Amino acid sequence: MHGYVTDPDAPGGLRFADDLPEPTPVDDEALIEVRAVAINRGELFLLQLRDRDWRPGQDLAGVVVRPAADGSGPGEGTRVVCIAEGAGWSERIALPTDVVAPLPDEVSFEQAAALPIAGLTALRALRVAGPILGRRVLITGATGGVGQFAIQLALAGGAEVSAQVSAEDRAPLASRLGADPVVTDLDDEGLGPFDLVLDAVGGPVLKAAIGRLAPGGTVATYGNLAGEASLSFRDFAAAPLAKMVGFFHAHPQETRGEDLRTLARMTGDGRLVPQIGSVRSWEELRGTVEAMREREVRGRAVLTVG
Ligand SMILES: NC(=O)c1ccc[n+]([C@@H]2O[C@H](COP(=O)([O-])OP(=O)(O)OC[C@H]3O[C@@H](n4cnc5c(N)ncnc54)[C@H](OP(=O)(O)O)[C@@H]3O)[C@@H](O)[C@H]2O)c1
């Protein structure tokens, strides 16, 4: 079976192997034929950290070729979206049925593969402070993989959405998705105050975002692209009793499939439009990884398999 493994001696540290073992599903696992995968920024770090022969790949869409033996999950031939712990950049994968969700006909494999980690991060981070109907929400790094979903989901949830982007040329995308205002920094004291901030950027952006919180507001910190932030309680002076939540998309684990189903349904009915920056064959996966490292891909990087 074909698939990617880490190999420090190969170009880009990734080898396209043709001798991987066929997956052998246990009772609660379905066998999926993979049709499209996506790359997440966090996986770029993992590729550098892991040992030789590690099998990457978490976001994928495909078709069930053998349903789970215990009768759970979708039947043979169902088009699905899935989140894996790894080994997703392969022709086939066995996955527990609680991380597999069926796809509406309207959702392509490429759109579906764009959903899992970025979509779950946005959906679940927007829930950390309770209902967002009528609340003011700030999304930082807003034109990234997570950010573009967060803008759309926050608007669908009835929030007033502001966005921070890395540069002026990123602003039109955030505006088109419905964020207003869209800014490149958080210096303007008229911004907010925000009930909820979703922060991908960290560093000075996180520190400034805390200064724009409403009293009792919440910042969900899920990335630190700009490095560590140096914080003290004084940063919270304008927002007494505000909270900072360290957010991880994978929790709670047992409802990932349910949340994937929500993302797929919202994509099917047009409320969520994955912003896909790049679609290539998976034979060009290494070049896509490099393009992501150079910040040349805007939105999700998707690869078709087979
Ligand atoms: N905790 C979790 O569970 C979880 C889940 C998913 C992702 N993450 C992390 O969250 C972060 C974002 O993930 P992603 O998939 O959205 O990444 P992404 O697609 O690369 O998007 C990152 C966005 O942030 C912007 N950005 C980068 N550096 C910036 C800076 N110094 N100031 C302002 N904006 C900046 C980028 O701008 P450009 O367009 O200019 O590059 C891009 O729009 C990553 O660190 C990732 O590892 C964590």
Short mmCIF file of C-alpha atoms and ligand atoms in Angstrom, two decimals:
data_model
loop_
_atom_site.label_atom_id
_atom_site.label_comp_id
_atom_site.label_asym_id
_atom_site.label_seq_id
_atom_site.Cartn_x
_atom_site.Cartn_y
_atom_site.Cartn_z
CA MET A 1 0.00 0.00 0.00
CA HIS A 2 1.18 3.55 -0.78
CA GLY A 3 1.52 6.27 1.82
CA TYR A 4 3.87 8.77 3.41
CA VAL A 5 6.35 8.07 6.21
CA THR A 6 8.91 10.33 7.84
CA ASP A 7 12.48 9.77 6.63
CA PRO A 8 15.24 12.24 7.51
CA ASP A 9 17.19 11.09 4.42
CA ALA A 10 14.36 11.84 1.97
CA PRO A 11 13.64 15.28 0.41
CA GLY A 12 11.63 17.33 2.88
CA GLY A 13 11.94 14.54 5.46
CA LEU A 14 9.06 12.58 3.86
CA ARG A 15 9.20 9.36 1.82
CA PHE A 16 6.40 8.14 -0.45
CA ALA A 17 6.41 4.42 0.47
CA ASP A 18 4.89 1.62 -1.66
CA ASP A 19 5.29 -1.19 0.86
CA LEU A 20 3.10 -0.17 3.81
CA PRO A 21 1.11 -2.96 5.47
CA GLU A 22 -2.62 -3.14 4.72
CA PRO A 23 -4.64 -1.90 7.74
CA THR A 24 -6.32 -4.61 9.82
CA PRO A 25 -9.45 -3.12 11.44
CA VAL A 26 -10.52 -4.24 14.93
CA ASP A 27 -14.24 -4.70 15.69
CA ASP A 28 -15.20 -1.05 16.11
CA GLU A 29 -13.15 0.16 13.15
CA ALA A 30 -14.22 0.78 9.55
CA LEU A 31 -11.82 0.42 6.65
CA ILE A 32 -11.71 3.65 4.65
CA GLU A 33 -10.37 4.16 1.14
CA VAL A 34 -8.83 7.63 1.26
CA ARG A 35 -9.78 10.06 -1.54
CA ALA A 36 -8.49 13.39 -0.18
CA VAL A 37 -6.35 14.60 2.72
CA ALA A 38 -5.38 18.00 4.15
CA ILE A 39 -2.28 19.34 5.88
CA ASN A 40 -2.47 21.33 9.12
CA ARG A 41 0.09 23.83 10.36
CA GLY A 42 0.51 21.82 13.56
CA GLU A 43 1.50 18.77 11.49
CA LEU A 44 4.43 20.71 10.03
CA PHE A 45 5.86 20.86 13.55
CA LEU A 46 5.13 17.17 14.14
CA LEU A 47 6.97 16.21 10.94
CA GLN A 48 10.12 17.76 12.41
CA LEU A 49 9.67 16.23 15.86
CA ARG A 50 8.84 12.61 15.07
CA ASP A 51 11.29 9.75 14.48
CA ARG A 52 11.90 7.93 11.20
CA ASP A 53 8.97 5.86 9.84
CA TRP A 54 6.28 7.81 11.68
CA ARG A 55 3.11 7.93 9.58
CA PRO A 56 1.54 11.42 9.43
CA GLY A 57 -1.94 12.51 8.39
CA GLN A 58 -4.98 13.42 10.48
CA ASP A 59 -7.54 15.04 8.14
CA LEU A 60 -9.09 12.85 5.47
CA ALA A 61 -12.18 12.05 3.43
CA GLY A 62 -12.97 8.84 1.60
CA VAL A 63 -15.30 5.90 1.17
CA VAL A 64 -16.10 3.06 3.58
CA VAL A 65 -14.91 -0.14 1.86
CA ARG A 66 -15.54 -2.40 4.88
CA PRO A 67 -17.93 -1.35 7.69
CA ALA A 68 -17.04 -2.02 11.33
CA ALA A 69 -17.59 -5.64 12.38
CA ASP A 70 -19.54 -4.56 15.47
CA GLY A 71 -22.20 -2.93 13.26
CA SER A 72 -21.41 0.63 14.37
CA GLY A 73 -20.85 3.49 11.94
CA PRO A 74 -21.66 3.98 8.26
CA GLY A 75 -22.21 1.13 5.80
CA GLU A 76 -20.18 0.04 2.79
CA GLY A 77 -19.88 2.66 0.07
CA THR A 78 -20.71 5.62 2.36
CA ARG A 79 -18.73 8.77 1.61
CA VAL A 80 -17.20 9.98 4.89
CA VAL A 81 -15.05 12.59 6.60
CA CYS A 82 -12.70 11.42 9.37
CA ILE A 83 -10.13 12.57 11.89
CA ALA A 84 -7.21 10.21 12.55
CA GLU A 85 -4.41 10.22 15.15
CA GLY A 86 -1.99 9.66 12.23
CA ALA A 87 -1.37 7.46 9.17
CA GLY A 88 -4.01 9.35 7.16
CA TRP A 89 -1.68 10.12 4.26
CA SER A 90 -2.21 6.57 2.98
CA GLU A 91 -4.40 4.81 0.41
CA ARG A 92 -6.41 3.06 3.13
CA ILE A 93 -6.84 3.45 6.89
CA ALA A 94 -8.79 1.67 9.65
CA LEU A 95 -10.56 4.10 11.99
CA PRO A 96 -12.89 3.83 15.01
CA THR A 97 -16.39 4.66 13.87
CA ASP A 98 -16.71 7.47 16.45
CA VAL A 99 -14.29 9.59 14.37
CA VAL A 100 -16.09 8.94 11.09
CA ALA A 101 -19.06 11.02 9.86
CA PRO A 102 -21.14 10.63 6.69
CA LEU A 103 -20.98 13.28 3.98
CA PRO A 104 -23.96 14.96 2.33
CA ASP A 105 -23.92 14.45 -1.46
CA GLU A 106 -23.23 18.16 -1.98
CA VAL A 107 -19.87 18.03 -0.16
CA SER A 108 -16.86 17.05 -2.27
CA PHE A 109 -14.01 14.95 -0.89
CA GLU A 110 -11.74 17.99 -1.21
CA GLN A 111 -14.10 20.18 0.84
CA ALA A 112 -14.55 17.41 3.40
CA ALA A 113 -10.83 16.83 3.87
CA ALA A 114 -10.48 20.54 4.68
CA LEU A 115 -12.81 20.23 7.66
CA PRO A 116 -11.51 18.03 10.49
CA ILE A 117 -8.84 19.67 12.67
CA ALA A 118 -9.40 23.26 11.58
CA GLY A 119 -13.19 22.95 11.66
CA LEU A 120 -13.29 21.14 15.01
CA THR A 121 -10.94 23.74 16.49
CA ALA A 122 -13.14 26.61 15.38
CA LEU A 123 -16.44 24.93 16.32
CA ARG A 124 -15.32 23.79 19.74
CA ALA A 125 -13.36 26.92 20.67
CA LEU A 126 -16.48 28.98 19.95
CA ARG A 127 -18.28 26.90 22.60
CA VAL A 128 -15.86 27.47 25.47
CA ALA A 129 -17.71 30.46 26.92
CA GLY A 130 -21.30 29.38 26.31
CA PRO A 131 -23.79 30.78 23.78
CA ILE A 132 -22.40 33.32 21.30
CA LEU A 133 -25.72 34.71 20.05
CA GLY A 134 -25.36 38.49 20.16
CA ARG A 135 -21.86 38.28 21.69
CA ARG A 136 -18.81 40.13 20.41
CA VAL A 137 -16.19 37.71 19.16
CA LEU A 138 -12.63 38.43 17.96
CA ILE A 139 -10.78 35.95 15.75
CA THR A 140 -7.00 36.41 15.39
CA GLY A 141 -5.00 34.91 12.52
CA ALA A 142 -8.41 35.05 10.91
CA THR A 143 -7.53 34.07 7.34
CA GLY A 144 -5.74 30.89 8.44
CA GLY A 145 -7.12 27.38 8.29
CA VAL A 146 -8.89 27.67 11.65
CA GLY A 147 -9.66 31.38 11.47
CA GLN A 148 -11.71 31.26 8.27
CA PHE A 149 -13.94 28.56 9.75
CA ALA A 150 -14.17 30.49 13.01
CA ILE A 151 -15.45 33.64 11.28
CA GLN A 152 -18.16 31.69 9.44
CA LEU A 153 -19.23 29.59 12.42
CA ALA A 154 -19.31 32.58 14.78
CA LEU A 155 -21.55 34.47 12.34
CA ALA A 156 -23.76 31.40 11.92
CA GLY A 157 -24.03 31.29 15.72
CA GLY A 158 -25.26 34.87 15.81
CA ALA A 159 -22.11 36.64 17.03
CA GLU A 160 -20.74 40.03 15.99
CA VAL A 161 -17.38 39.07 14.54
CA SER A 162 -14.17 41.11 14.38
CA ALA A 163 -11.01 39.78 12.78
CA GLN A 164 -7.28 40.36 13.13
CA VAL A 165 -5.19 39.38 10.08
CA SER A 166 -1.45 39.24 9.48
CA ALA A 167 -1.30 41.92 6.75
CA GLU A 168 -3.47 44.31 4.73
CA ASP A 169 -3.56 41.95 1.76
CA ARG A 170 -5.24 39.31 3.94
CA ALA A 171 -8.04 41.68 5.00
CA PRO A 172 -10.32 41.30 1.93
CA LEU A 173 -10.81 37.57 2.59
CA ALA A 174 -11.83 38.16 6.21
CA SER A 175 -14.21 40.93 5.11
CA ARG A 176 -15.71 38.73 2.39
CA LEU A 177 -16.39 36.06 5.01
CA GLY A 178 -18.34 38.65 6.99
CA ALA A 179 -15.98 39.90 9.71
CA ASP A 180 -16.35 43.60 10.52
CA PRO A 181 -14.11 45.30 11.43
CA VAL A 182 -10.97 43.62 10.08
CA VAL A 183 -7.69 44.95 11.51
CA THR A 184 -3.99 44.08 11.34
CA ASP A 185 -3.30 45.08 14.95
CA LEU A 186 -5.32 45.54 18.11
CA ASP A 187 -4.01 49.01 19.03
CA ASP A 188 -7.31 50.83 18.48
CA GLU A 189 -8.87 51.31 21.91
CA GLY A 190 -12.30 51.44 20.28
CA LEU A 191 -12.10 47.74 19.38
CA GLY A 192 -14.39 45.49 21.33
CA PRO A 193 -14.75 44.95 24.20
CA PHE A 194 -14.96 41.27 23.31
CA ASP A 195 -16.86 38.55 25.13
CA LEU A 196 -14.76 35.88 23.44
CA VAL A 197 -11.41 35.89 21.64
CA LEU A 198 -10.10 32.92 19.65
CA ASP A 199 -6.34 33.39 19.43
CA ALA A 200 -4.04 31.51 17.06
CA VAL A 201 -1.22 34.02 17.14
CA GLY A 202 -0.03 34.34 20.73
CA GLY A 203 2.86 36.69 21.64
CA PRO A 204 2.03 40.40 21.46
CA VAL A 205 -1.31 39.70 19.74
CA LEU A 206 -2.51 37.59 22.66
CA LYS A 207 -1.39 40.24 25.14
CA ALA A 208 -3.18 42.98 23.18
CA ALA A 209 -6.31 40.80 22.79
CA ILE A 210 -6.57 40.39 26.57
CA GLY A 211 -6.58 44.20 26.77
CA ARG A 212 -9.67 44.22 24.52
CA LEU A 213 -11.71 41.72 26.59
CA ALA A 214 -14.98 42.67 28.26
CA PRO A 215 -15.21 42.12 32.03
CA GLY A 216 -15.75 38.39 32.55
CA GLY A 217 -14.78 37.70 28.92
CA THR A 218 -12.84 34.68 27.73
CA VAL A 219 -9.81 34.21 25.52
CA ALA A 220 -9.33 30.74 24.09
CA THR A 221 -5.65 30.39 23.23
CA TYR A 222 -4.96 27.60 20.77
CA GLY A 223 -1.77 28.61 18.94
CA ASN A 224 1.36 30.69 19.39
CA LEU A 225 2.51 31.47 15.87
CA ALA A 226 4.13 34.72 17.03
CA GLY A 227 5.81 33.10 20.04
CA GLU A 228 5.31 33.25 23.78
CA ALA A 229 3.39 36.05 25.47
CA SER A 230 4.66 37.69 28.64
CA LEU A 231 1.55 38.25 30.78
CA SER A 232 0.66 39.59 34.20
CA PHE A 233 -2.61 40.23 36.01
CA ARG A 234 -2.31 43.90 34.98
CA ASP A 235 -3.07 42.86 31.41
CA PHE A 236 -6.54 41.97 32.68
CA ALA A 237 -7.10 45.39 34.32
CA ALA A 238 -9.90 46.37 31.91
CA ALA A 239 -11.52 42.94 32.15
CA PRO A 240 -11.84 41.84 35.75
CA LEU A 241 -12.69 38.15 36.14
CA ALA A 242 -11.77 37.47 32.50
CA LYS A 243 -10.54 33.94 31.80
CA MET A 244 -7.88 32.43 29.59
CA VAL A 245 -8.58 28.89 28.39
CA GLY A 246 -5.88 26.63 26.96
CA PHE A 247 -7.79 25.08 24.10
CA PHE A 248 -7.19 21.71 22.39
CA HIS A 249 -9.47 20.60 19.57
CA ALA A 250 -9.44 16.88 20.40
CA HIS A 251 -11.39 17.21 23.66
CA PRO A 252 -13.89 15.81 24.36
CA GLN A 253 -12.67 12.86 22.31
CA GLU A 254 -15.89 10.85 22.18
CA THR A 255 -17.92 13.51 20.36
CA ARG A 256 -15.47 14.29 17.54
CA GLY A 257 -17.57 12.30 15.06
CA GLU A 258 -20.75 14.17 16.07
CA ASP A 259 -19.01 17.50 15.58
CA LEU A 260 -17.62 16.38 12.22
CA ARG A 261 -21.18 15.53 11.22
CA THR A 262 -22.24 19.09 12.13
CA LEU A 263 -19.41 20.58 10.05
CA ALA A 264 -20.27 18.32 7.09
CA ARG A 265 -23.97 19.19 7.33
CA MET A 266 -23.25 22.94 7.46
CA THR A 267 -20.95 22.59 4.45
CA GLY A 268 -23.65 20.67 2.62
CA ASP A 269 -26.27 23.36 3.16
CA GLY A 270 -23.85 26.18 2.28
CA ARG A 271 -23.54 27.80 5.71
CA LEU A 272 -19.88 26.80 5.86
CA VAL A 273 -17.63 27.23 2.84
CA PRO A 274 -14.14 25.79 3.34
CA GLN A 275 -11.59 28.28 2.00
CA ILE A 276 -9.25 25.99 0.12
CA GLY A 277 -5.98 27.66 -0.87
CA SER A 278 -4.41 24.75 -2.71
CA VAL A 279 -5.59 21.45 -4.25
CA ARG A 280 -2.90 19.18 -5.68
CA SER A 281 -2.31 15.48 -6.19
CA TRP A 282 -0.87 13.79 -3.13
CA GLU A 283 2.22 13.06 -5.23
CA GLU A 284 2.94 16.77 -4.72
CA LEU A 285 2.50 16.58 -0.96
CA ARG A 286 6.12 17.47 -0.18
CA GLY A 287 5.92 20.64 -2.31
CA THR A 288 2.71 21.61 -0.56
CA VAL A 289 4.36 21.17 2.84
CA GLU A 290 7.13 23.51 1.69
CA ALA A 291 4.61 26.06 0.36
CA MET A 292 2.91 26.01 3.77
CA ARG A 293 6.21 26.52 5.55
CA GLU A 294 6.77 29.60 3.33
CA ARG A 295 3.25 30.86 4.20
CA GLU A 296 2.33 30.76 0.51
CA VAL A 297 -0.95 28.87 1.02
CA ARG A 298 -3.95 30.92 2.13
CA GLY A 299 -6.61 28.74 3.70
CA ARG A 300 -6.59 24.96 3.61
CA ALA A 301 -4.07 22.84 1.70
CA VAL A 302 -5.82 19.77 0.24
CA LEU A 303 -4.41 16.80 -1.69
CA THR A 304 -6.32 14.30 -3.79
CA VAL A 305 -5.43 10.65 -3.37
CA GLY A 306 -5.40 8.06 -6.16
N1 LIG B 1 -4.77 23.78 20.05
C1 LIG B 1 -5.28 23.09 19.04
O1 LIG B 1 -6.02 22.13 19.21
C2 LIG B 1 -4.97 23.55 17.64
C3 LIG B 1 -5.74 23.09 16.57
C4 LIG B 1 -5.47 23.59 15.29
C5 LIG B 1 -4.42 24.49 15.10
N2 LIG B 1 -3.66 24.85 16.18
C6 LIG B 1 -2.58 25.83 16.03
O2 LIG B 1 -3.20 27.06 15.71
C7 LIG B 1 -2.37 27.83 14.87
C8 LIG B 1 -3.16 28.21 13.63
O3 LIG B 1 -3.49 27.03 12.91
P1 LIG B 1 -4.03 27.15 11.42
O4 LIG B 1 -4.26 25.77 10.95
O5 LIG B 1 -5.13 28.15 11.34
O6 LIG B 1 -2.73 27.75 10.71
P2 LIG B 1 -2.59 28.52 9.34
O7 LIG B 1 -3.57 27.99 8.35
O8 LIG B 1 -1.16 28.54 9.00
O9 LIG B 1 -3.10 29.99 9.70
C9 LIG B 1 -2.41 30.82 10.57
C10 LIG B 1 -2.88 32.24 10.35
O10 LIG B 1 -2.24 33.09 11.29
C11 LIG B 1 -1.56 34.11 10.59
N3 LIG B 1 -0.32 34.50 11.27
C12 LIG B 1 0.84 33.83 11.34
N4 LIG B 1 1.74 34.51 12.07
C13 LIG B 1 1.11 35.64 12.45
C14 LIG B 1 1.50 36.77 13.19
N5 LIG B 1 2.74 36.85 13.73
N6 LIG B 1 0.59 37.75 13.38
C15 LIG B 1 -0.65 37.66 12.84
N7 LIG B 1 -1.08 36.61 12.13
C16 LIG B 1 -0.21 35.63 11.94
C17 LIG B 1 -1.28 33.56 9.22
O11 LIG B 1 -1.10 34.62 8.32
P3 LIG B 1 -0.48 34.44 6.84
O12 LIG B 1 -1.70 34.20 5.98
O13 LIG B 1 0.19 35.72 6.57
O14 LIG B 1 0.45 33.28 6.87
C18 LIG B 1 -2.51 32.75 8.96
O15 LIG B 1 -3.56 33.54 8.48
C19 LIG B 1 -1.14 26.97 14.60
O16 LIG B 1 -0.15 27.33 15.53
C20 LIG B 1 -1.62 25.56 14.88
O17 LIG B 1 -0.56 24.72 15.25
C21 LIG B 1 -3.91 24.40 17.43
#
